[in-house]
Amino acid sequence: MKQNTLLTIVCCLTVALFGCAGQRAEVSPSQLADQVFSAAAIVTMDDGAPDAEMVAVKAGRILAVGSREEIAPYIDTETKIIDLGSATLVPGFIDPHSHFSHAAGAASWANIAGAPVGTMASIADIIEEMKLQQQRNQSGPGEWVVGFGYDADTLSDGRHINRDDLDAAFPDNPVLLIHVSFHGGVLNSQGFAQINYDENTPTPEGGIIVRRPNSNEPLGLLMETAWFPAISVLPRPQGEARFANLVKAQQHYAANGVTTAQDGLVGYEEFELLKEAAARNDLFLDLVALGSYAEVPKFAAEHTEYKGYQNRLKLGGIKIISDGSPQGKTAFFSEPYLTGGPGGEQNWRGEPMMPVEQFDAVLGAVYAADMQAFVHANADAAIDMLLSAHRTHKANTAEDSRTVVIHSQFVRQDQLQAYAKFGMVPAFFSNHAYYWGDVHVENLGVERAHFLSPMRSATELGLHFTNHSDYMVTPLNPMFTVWSAVNRLSRSGQVIGSNERVTPLQALKAITLDAAFQYFEEDQKGSITVGKLADFAVLNANPLTVEPMDIKDIQVLSTYKEGQQIYAR
């Protein structure tokens, strides 16, 4: 009798709150929700039930999705009702490719990017900002002064900054300006001394050392393998600061609606730090780490334990780098750049990061270890390398291996068809259309530049494609990434490849459901579907219904990981 009375009271409450009518359906106590979310719009990303009014959550998983009447039976007096009002609820964003460790380690670096990421418009601006950073860090003689986001294409000087510019301003400190691509940097004389580079230093295979005219002396800019020594000697945080920085990085990702992040290239020492952070329960986001191709045996030994999440840390696979960056003019093309190489090289096609034979052997080792390959390949000649190596070794990997081709920016149509044949996942980078679309037209011509990140063509082939920020190369903002895929506008307002624009729904899928597919997690994440994790982002507008040009202005109001709020604006 008492139980029936309680049910009657609960039914009356739900009628009052949710407008349901009729007899309340019976559910077992184990099916009563811990939380119920309601919102003006709920974008489920589930084709079977694309819209809903409410979502019921229990123990961090989605219990039910539907109308108010359908969800009412799951509610009792203990259920927490989270009314999001006019906001839009979407699946938590899944980061297909970024560099989490960069976010964790860059607290002491100056932002020397051009607009809109930074405010640098000239070499003088950069030097002034670097001096301010030197003061903020209280850097004494001999201590590094570092900036990130350096991009000569945004400067009014029409040339690269060089060691002479930096030496005049920083005679007593080593200086590194990290190129916006994170594939190179500019050093001053003190910096070159730190890495033992002088006129007798040979250019390493796969690298570029820009030399002073009529001399063999390094002028400042290093790219690809030539800059590795510089990044390796930078001081790193020590002690508890390492873990505090990881927490700050997670907060930044959560503020952007991200519930699963990627650390896109970690050495084994960095992975050990992430393992320690996980053991301390410092991770409140899921973090997918990609091990370096230089240490495959070490990561292969970790694969069994970290193939799935351990305290939110997962070893997603191995990152292999086959070429450089198109904005740095080091991506490897089958046809030359129209404007020469970064050091004035003629008939310059870029170059592979490693010899073809070595690349083939590395991919073979990853497949033999039964690990997923994440291959950085920007341009078509690099993609040809990958496809050739895959054909050689595909018998040693699972049929559904889902090799991820990171960036795939200047893939050809025939290569897209090969992706479809082999079940590969292109991880596109449509932000390039805005940040460097105009530069690509100048360097590559309209035909190649406008086939940048060809999402519409990939859709027509039935490919699962993802889309990313490559943070810190461009800002993390997922809504800007969606906007760039939908509009493909450059800085100057030109449409870079109108035929390759996609719908807002397709663009959103690339950072939710298909991003989950990339990680073999589509049964757990990526859509608001019964049984999946209750990972949500709350937006102040619906990206499917606002004007396409307004998508980039949508803000994240809050973020939930397995039903727990991890960010509130």
XYZ file of C-alpha atoms in Angstrom:
569
model
C 0.000 0.000 0.000
C 2.787 2.417 0.935
C 4.678 1.572 -2.267
C 1.623 2.297 -4.434
C 1.112 5.606 -2.601
C 4.743 6.596 -3.264
C 4.386 5.740 -6.950
C 1.262 7.854 -7.131
C 3.073 10.814 -5.569
C 6.018 10.425 -7.955
C 3.650 10.187 -10.905
C 1.953 13.399 -9.834
C 5.312 15.094 -9.504
C 6.369 14.022 -12.981
C 3.034 15.161 -14.424
C 3.549 18.553 -12.838
C 7.174 18.826 -13.905
C 7.076 17.253 -17.335
C 3.498 17.346 -18.531
C 3.153 13.584 -18.830
C -0.273 12.029 -18.770
C -1.753 8.613 -18.227
C -0.581 5.742 -16.050
C 3.105 5.834 -15.075
C 4.951 2.853 -16.537
C 6.521 0.527 -13.997
C 10.307 0.253 -13.843
C 12.445 -1.664 -11.401
C 14.314 0.298 -8.710
C 17.566 -0.551 -10.520
C 16.287 1.364 -13.532
C 15.606 4.627 -11.714
C 17.856 7.434 -12.968
C 20.495 9.236 -10.939
C 20.180 12.259 -13.229
C 17.897 13.489 -15.958
C 19.043 16.160 -18.396
C 16.561 18.323 -20.279
C 17.402 20.972 -22.856
C 15.802 23.060 -25.559
C 17.620 20.871 -28.095
C 19.355 17.538 -27.705
C 21.485 16.534 -30.687
C 21.985 12.808 -30.144
C 24.131 12.001 -33.233
C 22.150 8.740 -33.254
C 20.459 8.242 -36.632
C 17.902 5.953 -35.019
C 16.716 8.684 -32.656
C 18.219 12.004 -33.784
C 16.169 14.203 -31.440
C 15.110 13.959 -27.828
C 13.715 16.074 -25.006
C 15.401 14.330 -22.086
C 18.262 11.997 -21.255
C 18.292 9.747 -18.190
C 21.645 8.769 -16.683
C 22.548 6.099 -14.158
C 26.025 5.313 -12.814
C 27.648 7.445 -15.488
C 25.906 5.774 -18.423
C 22.929 6.718 -20.537
C 19.861 4.894 -19.252
C 17.176 6.250 -21.564
C 16.731 8.868 -24.293
C 13.395 10.221 -25.448
C 10.453 12.488 -24.847
C 9.414 13.776 -21.450
C 6.698 11.145 -21.309
C 9.163 8.372 -22.153
C 11.678 9.481 -19.517
C 9.173 10.125 -16.717
C 9.114 6.482 -15.505
C 12.838 6.636 -14.742
C 12.443 9.510 -12.295
C 11.866 9.278 -8.555
C 12.366 11.607 -5.632
C 16.132 10.922 -5.586
C 16.676 11.736 -9.247
C 18.565 14.974 -9.893
C 16.869 17.008 -12.614
C 19.347 19.102 -14.622
C 17.325 21.593 -16.622
C 19.609 23.231 -19.199
C 16.935 25.668 -20.296
C 17.534 27.140 -23.745
C 20.890 25.399 -24.182
C 21.738 22.548 -26.564
C 23.062 19.199 -25.338
C 25.483 17.321 -27.622
C 27.826 14.364 -27.109
C 31.108 15.287 -25.451
C 33.669 16.205 -28.075
C 36.272 13.572 -28.883
C 39.602 15.046 -29.871
C 40.867 13.223 -32.996
C 44.325 14.796 -32.892
C 46.107 17.315 -30.703
C 49.159 17.498 -28.489
C 48.004 17.429 -24.891
C 51.557 17.562 -23.539
C 52.191 20.826 -25.381
C 49.303 22.361 -23.465
C 50.750 20.982 -20.242
C 54.252 22.305 -20.890
C 53.741 25.706 -22.502
C 52.887 27.800 -19.453
C 56.224 29.639 -19.603
C 56.195 30.253 -23.380
C 55.291 33.516 -25.115
C 52.435 33.565 -27.610
C 54.049 35.003 -30.753
C 51.326 34.002 -33.211
C 49.687 36.315 -35.684
C 46.022 37.266 -35.510
C 43.594 35.915 -34.466
C 45.536 33.508 -32.224
C 47.988 36.237 -31.187
C 48.755 39.850 -31.983
C 52.117 39.664 -33.739
C 52.294 41.592 -37.013
C 56.024 42.249 -37.360
C 59.459 41.074 -36.272
C 59.561 44.033 -33.878
C 56.327 42.810 -32.257
C 57.843 39.370 -31.688
C 60.992 40.752 -30.099
C 58.960 42.980 -27.791
C 56.734 40.073 -26.718
C 59.741 37.820 -26.132
C 61.311 40.519 -23.921
C 58.095 40.705 -21.924
C 58.136 36.913 -21.507
C 61.758 37.104 -20.357
C 60.624 39.554 -17.665
C 57.574 37.465 -16.702
C 59.760 34.394 -16.268
C 62.538 36.403 -14.608
C 64.954 34.606 -16.932
C 68.569 35.073 -15.927
C 71.587 34.883 -18.244
C 71.869 31.502 -19.906
C 68.187 30.610 -19.398
C 65.979 29.817 -22.387
C 63.359 32.268 -23.644
C 60.767 30.425 -25.749
C 57.849 31.527 -27.901
C 55.312 29.492 -29.881
C 53.173 30.196 -32.928
C 55.856 31.860 -35.065
C 54.530 32.319 -38.611
C 56.463 34.496 -41.075
C 53.444 34.573 -43.404
C 51.592 36.796 -40.915
C 54.398 39.367 -40.574
C 54.647 42.629 -42.479
C 58.432 42.305 -42.886
C 58.136 39.812 -45.746
C 60.955 37.636 -44.411
C 61.877 35.239 -41.633
C 63.272 36.544 -38.394
C 66.892 35.418 -38.011
C 69.651 35.025 -35.444
C 70.911 38.564 -36.006
C 67.518 40.022 -35.039
C 67.434 37.900 -31.904
C 71.087 38.340 -30.937
C 70.690 42.114 -30.739
C 67.805 41.746 -28.299
C 68.976 38.660 -26.365
C 72.781 38.587 -26.223
C 72.883 36.527 -23.005
C 69.990 34.074 -23.433
C 69.334 31.141 -25.755
C 66.120 31.863 -27.689
C 63.768 29.526 -29.557
C 60.788 30.663 -31.615
C 58.709 27.544 -32.279
C 57.226 27.513 -35.764
C 53.425 27.465 -35.861
C 53.557 23.994 -37.417
C 55.609 22.653 -34.479
C 57.857 21.242 -37.195
C 60.651 23.767 -36.758
C 61.922 26.871 -35.055
C 64.253 29.841 -35.145
C 67.307 30.051 -32.861
C 69.712 32.819 -31.931
C 73.467 32.359 -31.524
C 73.162 31.344 -27.868
C 70.554 28.788 -28.892
C 72.766 27.341 -31.598
C 75.591 27.054 -29.073
C 73.306 25.069 -26.758
C 72.771 22.416 -29.443
C 76.318 22.599 -30.857
C 75.259 23.826 -34.311
C 77.745 25.826 -36.389
C 78.966 26.155 -39.971
C 80.376 22.627 -39.801
C 77.077 20.998 -38.841
C 75.754 18.847 -41.691
C 72.070 18.979 -42.545
C 70.497 15.770 -41.188
C 68.469 13.554 -43.485
C 64.874 14.740 -43.493
C 65.818 18.169 -42.102
C 66.475 21.726 -43.228
C 69.043 24.214 -41.931
C 68.597 27.591 -43.582
C 72.115 29.008 -44.094
C 73.367 32.553 -44.325
C 73.800 33.611 -48.007
C 77.287 32.825 -49.319
C 78.099 31.034 -46.082
C 77.511 27.719 -44.349
C 76.571 29.391 -41.059
C 73.027 28.579 -39.799
C 70.929 31.733 -40.208
C 68.149 30.903 -37.738
C 65.398 28.674 -39.164
C 65.567 24.915 -38.650
C 62.888 22.513 -39.860
C 61.968 18.875 -39.294
C 64.775 16.569 -38.104
C 67.208 19.509 -37.923
C 65.243 21.142 -35.109
C 64.832 18.041 -32.932
C 67.953 18.859 -30.845
C 66.499 22.266 -29.960
C 63.208 20.976 -28.598
C 65.000 18.187 -26.731
C 67.205 20.551 -24.653
C 64.429 22.827 -23.413
C 64.000 22.718 -19.631
C 60.946 20.810 -18.438
C 58.818 21.306 -15.320
C 59.934 19.279 -12.336
C 58.256 17.739 -9.304
C 54.625 18.520 -8.532
C 54.552 21.204 -11.245
C 54.424 18.381 -13.819
C 51.144 17.095 -12.416
C 49.701 20.552 -11.794
C 50.290 21.353 -15.471
C 48.466 18.182 -16.520
C 45.459 19.272 -14.491
C 45.539 22.748 -16.070
C 45.703 21.192 -19.524
C 42.667 19.036 -18.784
C 40.778 22.095 -17.573
C 41.478 23.790 -20.905
C 40.197 20.794 -22.855
C 37.110 20.500 -20.640
C 36.385 24.216 -21.156
C 36.158 23.420 -24.860
C 33.661 20.590 -24.344
C 36.264 17.855 -24.836
C 35.744 14.667 -22.825
C 38.325 12.503 -24.633
C 41.682 14.113 -25.445
C 44.685 12.945 -27.433
C 48.378 13.331 -26.744
C 49.515 13.050 -30.332
C 53.161 12.050 -29.861
C 54.762 10.977 -26.602
C 58.143 9.500 -25.883
C 58.355 6.669 -23.400
C 59.550 8.996 -20.633
C 56.471 11.189 -21.150
C 54.252 8.115 -21.135
C 55.736 7.115 -17.786
C 54.677 10.527 -16.427
C 51.146 10.023 -17.762
C 51.041 6.582 -16.147
C 52.036 8.117 -12.837
C 49.372 10.808 -13.181
C 46.785 8.120 -13.924
C 47.869 6.087 -10.900
C 47.405 9.239 -8.780
C 43.862 9.610 -10.202
C 44.838 12.997 -11.608
C 43.075 12.361 -14.928
C 39.426 13.411 -15.129
C 39.296 13.240 -18.939
C 39.935 10.128 -20.990
C 43.395 10.565 -22.521
C 44.570 8.647 -25.588
C 48.367 8.688 -25.891
C 50.204 7.876 -29.115
C 53.656 6.429 -28.594
C 56.636 7.537 -30.662
C 57.678 5.424 -33.634
C 61.256 5.697 -32.329
C 60.390 3.494 -29.341
C 58.045 0.836 -30.711
C 59.434 -2.087 -28.613
C 58.919 -0.198 -25.332
C 55.371 0.765 -26.208
C 54.590 -2.715 -27.517
C 55.441 -4.040 -24.047
C 52.819 -1.666 -22.562
C 50.161 -2.484 -25.128
C 48.391 -5.313 -23.321
C 47.823 -3.323 -20.132
C 46.987 0.004 -21.778
C 45.059 -1.160 -24.840
C 42.024 -0.159 -22.790
C 41.766 2.685 -20.302
C 43.574 2.355 -16.993
C 42.467 5.168 -14.695
C 41.515 7.118 -17.851
C 44.811 6.587 -19.693
C 44.945 4.570 -22.896
C 47.804 3.768 -25.284
C 45.984 4.322 -28.556
C 48.770 3.197 -30.857
C 51.977 4.412 -32.460
C 52.504 7.776 -34.152
C 54.661 7.686 -37.288
C 55.736 10.901 -39.045
C 56.234 10.603 -42.792
C 56.583 14.258 -43.829
C 56.427 17.850 -42.611
C 53.940 20.702 -42.820
C 52.513 22.456 -45.890
C 52.619 25.897 -44.253
C 56.288 25.273 -43.461
C 56.773 24.005 -47.034
C 58.165 20.683 -45.802
C 55.167 18.462 -46.648
C 56.167 15.873 -49.273
C 54.409 16.361 -52.647
C 54.641 14.516 -55.948
C 54.732 17.899 -57.746
C 56.849 20.932 -56.747
C 55.766 23.924 -54.714
C 55.222 26.949 -56.941
C 57.277 29.196 -54.660
C 60.333 27.061 -53.888
C 61.455 25.688 -50.555
C 61.844 27.312 -47.123
C 65.522 27.995 -47.808
C 64.980 29.105 -51.410
C 65.350 25.590 -52.867
C 64.218 25.247 -56.487
C 61.920 22.493 -57.839
C 61.193 21.763 -54.216
C 58.687 19.002 -53.440
C 59.394 18.760 -49.732
C 60.944 15.550 -48.481
C 60.094 12.501 -46.401
C 60.922 12.529 -42.731
C 62.820 9.262 -43.147
C 63.963 7.070 -46.050
C 61.218 5.010 -47.659
C 62.838 1.765 -46.516
C 62.889 2.917 -42.897
C 59.281 4.052 -43.045
C 58.273 0.685 -44.480
C 60.092 -1.132 -41.672
C 58.526 1.043 -38.940
C 54.978 0.500 -40.205
C 55.690 -3.209 -40.454
C 56.896 -3.265 -36.840
C 53.736 -1.481 -35.641
C 51.488 -3.913 -37.488
C 53.494 -6.882 -36.227
C 52.978 -5.626 -32.658
C 49.202 -5.617 -33.292
C 49.040 -1.875 -32.616
C 47.042 0.787 -34.400
C 49.115 3.061 -36.643
C 48.557 6.817 -36.614
C 50.550 8.162 -39.560
C 51.236 11.863 -40.034
C 51.020 12.359 -43.808
C 50.164 15.800 -45.141
C 50.847 15.577 -48.871
C 50.316 13.036 -51.607
C 53.875 11.719 -51.956
C 53.948 10.939 -48.231
C 50.548 9.253 -48.537
C 51.912 7.159 -51.412
C 54.653 5.969 -49.034
C 52.037 4.898 -46.513
C 49.826 3.123 -49.027
C 52.789 1.235 -50.472
C 53.962 0.127 -47.020
C 50.423 -0.828 -46.034
C 50.073 -3.066 -49.083
C 53.334 -4.751 -48.120
C 52.371 -5.401 -44.499
C 48.563 -5.522 -44.423
C 48.584 -9.304 -44.052
C 50.213 -8.790 -40.633
C 47.470 -6.578 -39.250
C 43.788 -7.036 -38.537
C 41.390 -6.648 -41.427
C 39.727 -3.816 -39.504
C 42.981 -2.114 -38.515
C 41.665 1.460 -38.947
C 45.055 2.946 -39.758
C 44.631 6.687 -39.171
C 46.156 9.090 -41.700
C 46.674 12.241 -39.680
C 46.029 15.457 -41.629
C 45.608 13.853 -45.102
C 45.450 17.440 -46.241
C 46.557 17.086 -49.836
C 45.372 13.574 -50.540
C 44.426 12.713 -54.135
C 41.095 11.213 -55.181
C 42.695 7.867 -56.047
C 44.283 7.807 -52.590
C 40.904 8.436 -50.951
C 39.632 5.410 -52.851
C 42.528 3.381 -51.443
C 41.584 4.573 -47.934
C 38.088 3.207 -48.525
C 39.463 -0.112 -49.803
C 41.768 -0.551 -46.801
C 39.425 0.827 -44.139
C 41.707 3.742 -43.281
C 40.507 6.778 -41.359
C 41.554 10.206 -42.668
C 41.953 12.638 -39.775
C 41.448 15.906 -41.624
C 42.488 19.425 -40.590
C 40.001 21.865 -42.110
C 41.229 24.752 -39.928
C 43.979 25.087 -42.527
C 41.410 26.534 -44.938
C 41.163 29.567 -42.683
C 44.668 29.927 -41.278
C 46.707 29.062 -44.387
C 44.233 28.697 -47.259
C 45.531 31.840 -48.965
C 49.133 30.703 -48.431
C 48.353 27.282 -49.920
C 46.855 28.849 -53.037
C 50.047 30.848 -53.512
C 52.378 27.917 -52.803
C 50.435 25.123 -54.509
C 47.967 26.645 -56.965
C 44.178 26.570 -56.879
C 43.633 22.936 -57.884
C 45.716 21.439 -55.100
C 44.835 24.045 -52.485
C 41.086 23.704 -53.000
C 41.183 19.914 -52.483
C 42.465 20.545 -48.951
C 40.873 18.143 -46.428
C 38.333 16.853 -48.987
C 35.488 15.921 -46.663
C 32.685 15.866 -49.186
C 34.636 13.466 -51.393
C 35.383 11.299 -48.349
C 31.683 11.255 -47.468
C 30.750 10.111 -50.948
C 33.153 7.172 -50.557
C 31.576 6.193 -47.245
C 34.723 6.949 -45.252
C 34.663 7.577 -41.510
C 36.652 10.801 -41.323
C 37.575 12.954 -38.355
C 38.616 16.591 -38.070
C 40.977 18.215 -35.614
C 42.763 21.335 -34.397
C 46.274 19.850 -34.020
C 46.404 22.005 -30.890
C 48.663 23.939 -30.299
C 49.101 24.473 -34.065
C 45.625 26.046 -34.093
C 43.347 26.757 -31.112
C 41.532 23.787 -29.605
C 38.032 25.277 -30.154
C 35.867 22.436 -31.619
C 33.173 24.843 -32.779
C 35.704 26.688 -34.916
C 36.746 23.329 -36.381
C 33.108 22.604 -37.270
C 32.773 26.119 -38.737
C 35.873 25.678 -40.904
C 34.554 22.386 -42.320
C 31.166 23.904 -43.128
C 32.370 27.219 -44.578
C 36.030 26.699 -45.649
C 36.739 30.428 -45.580
C 40.295 31.766 -45.620
C 41.607 34.779 -43.696
C 40.936 36.916 -46.775
C 37.361 35.629 -47.076
C 37.959 33.302 -50.024
C 36.197 29.912 -50.085
C 38.884 27.244 -50.283
C 37.206 24.408 -52.163
C 33.460 25.051 -52.177
C 32.788 21.516 -53.454
C 34.339 20.023 -50.326
C 32.135 21.810 -47.791
C 30.023 19.554 -45.569
C 26.855 20.018 -43.538
C 26.968 21.002 -39.864
C 25.766 17.505 -38.954
C 28.587 15.873 -40.933
C 31.107 18.262 -39.385
C 29.814 17.517 -35.888
C 29.984 13.776 -36.543
C 33.717 14.132 -37.277
C 34.367 15.199 -33.669
C 31.866 12.874 -32.010
C 30.737 9.561 -33.478
C 33.407 9.140 -36.151
C 36.074 10.316 -33.717
C 34.933 7.497 -31.431
C 35.160 5.129 -34.418
C 38.755 6.231 -34.989
C 39.607 4.952 -31.492
C 37.488 1.744 -31.716
C 35.201 3.310 -29.102
C 32.001 3.817 -31.103
C 30.119 1.384 -28.842
C 30.951 3.552 -25.794
C 31.070 7.165 -26.988
C 30.222 9.631 -29.726
C 26.420 9.697 -29.529
C 23.697 10.087 -26.927
C 22.590 6.474 -27.092
C 21.369 4.086 -24.418
C 24.274 2.204 -22.835
C 26.997 4.684 -23.799
C 28.946 6.889 -21.423
C 27.156 10.049 -20.292
C 29.766 12.370 -21.829
C 28.106 15.656 -22.781
C 28.882 19.189 -23.890
C 26.340 21.944 -23.268
C 26.286 24.708 -25.886
C 24.576 28.086 -25.893
C 23.214 27.477 -29.407
C 22.439 24.587 -31.731
C 25.156 24.164 -34.396
C 22.631 22.449 -36.686
C 20.213 25.382 -36.793
C 22.227 28.606 -36.416
C 23.472 30.424 -39.484
C 26.559 28.536 -40.753
C 28.762 31.613 -40.367
C 27.765 31.868 -36.699
C 28.873 28.363 -35.711
C 32.317 29.566 -34.628
C 30.706 31.899 -32.080
C 28.925 29.100 -30.201
C 30.180 28.806 -26.634
C 30.545 25.809 -24.343
C 28.532 26.405 -21.171
C 29.422 23.218 -19.331
C 30.946 19.779 -19.820
C 30.011 16.461 -18.223
C 32.173 13.332 -18.045
C 30.156 10.235 -17.197
C 27.450 12.412 -15.718
C 29.791 14.481 -13.549
C 30.255 18.151 -14.326
C 33.923 18.854 -15.034
C 33.532 22.382 -16.381
C 31.050 25.225 -15.932
C 31.417 28.542 -17.709
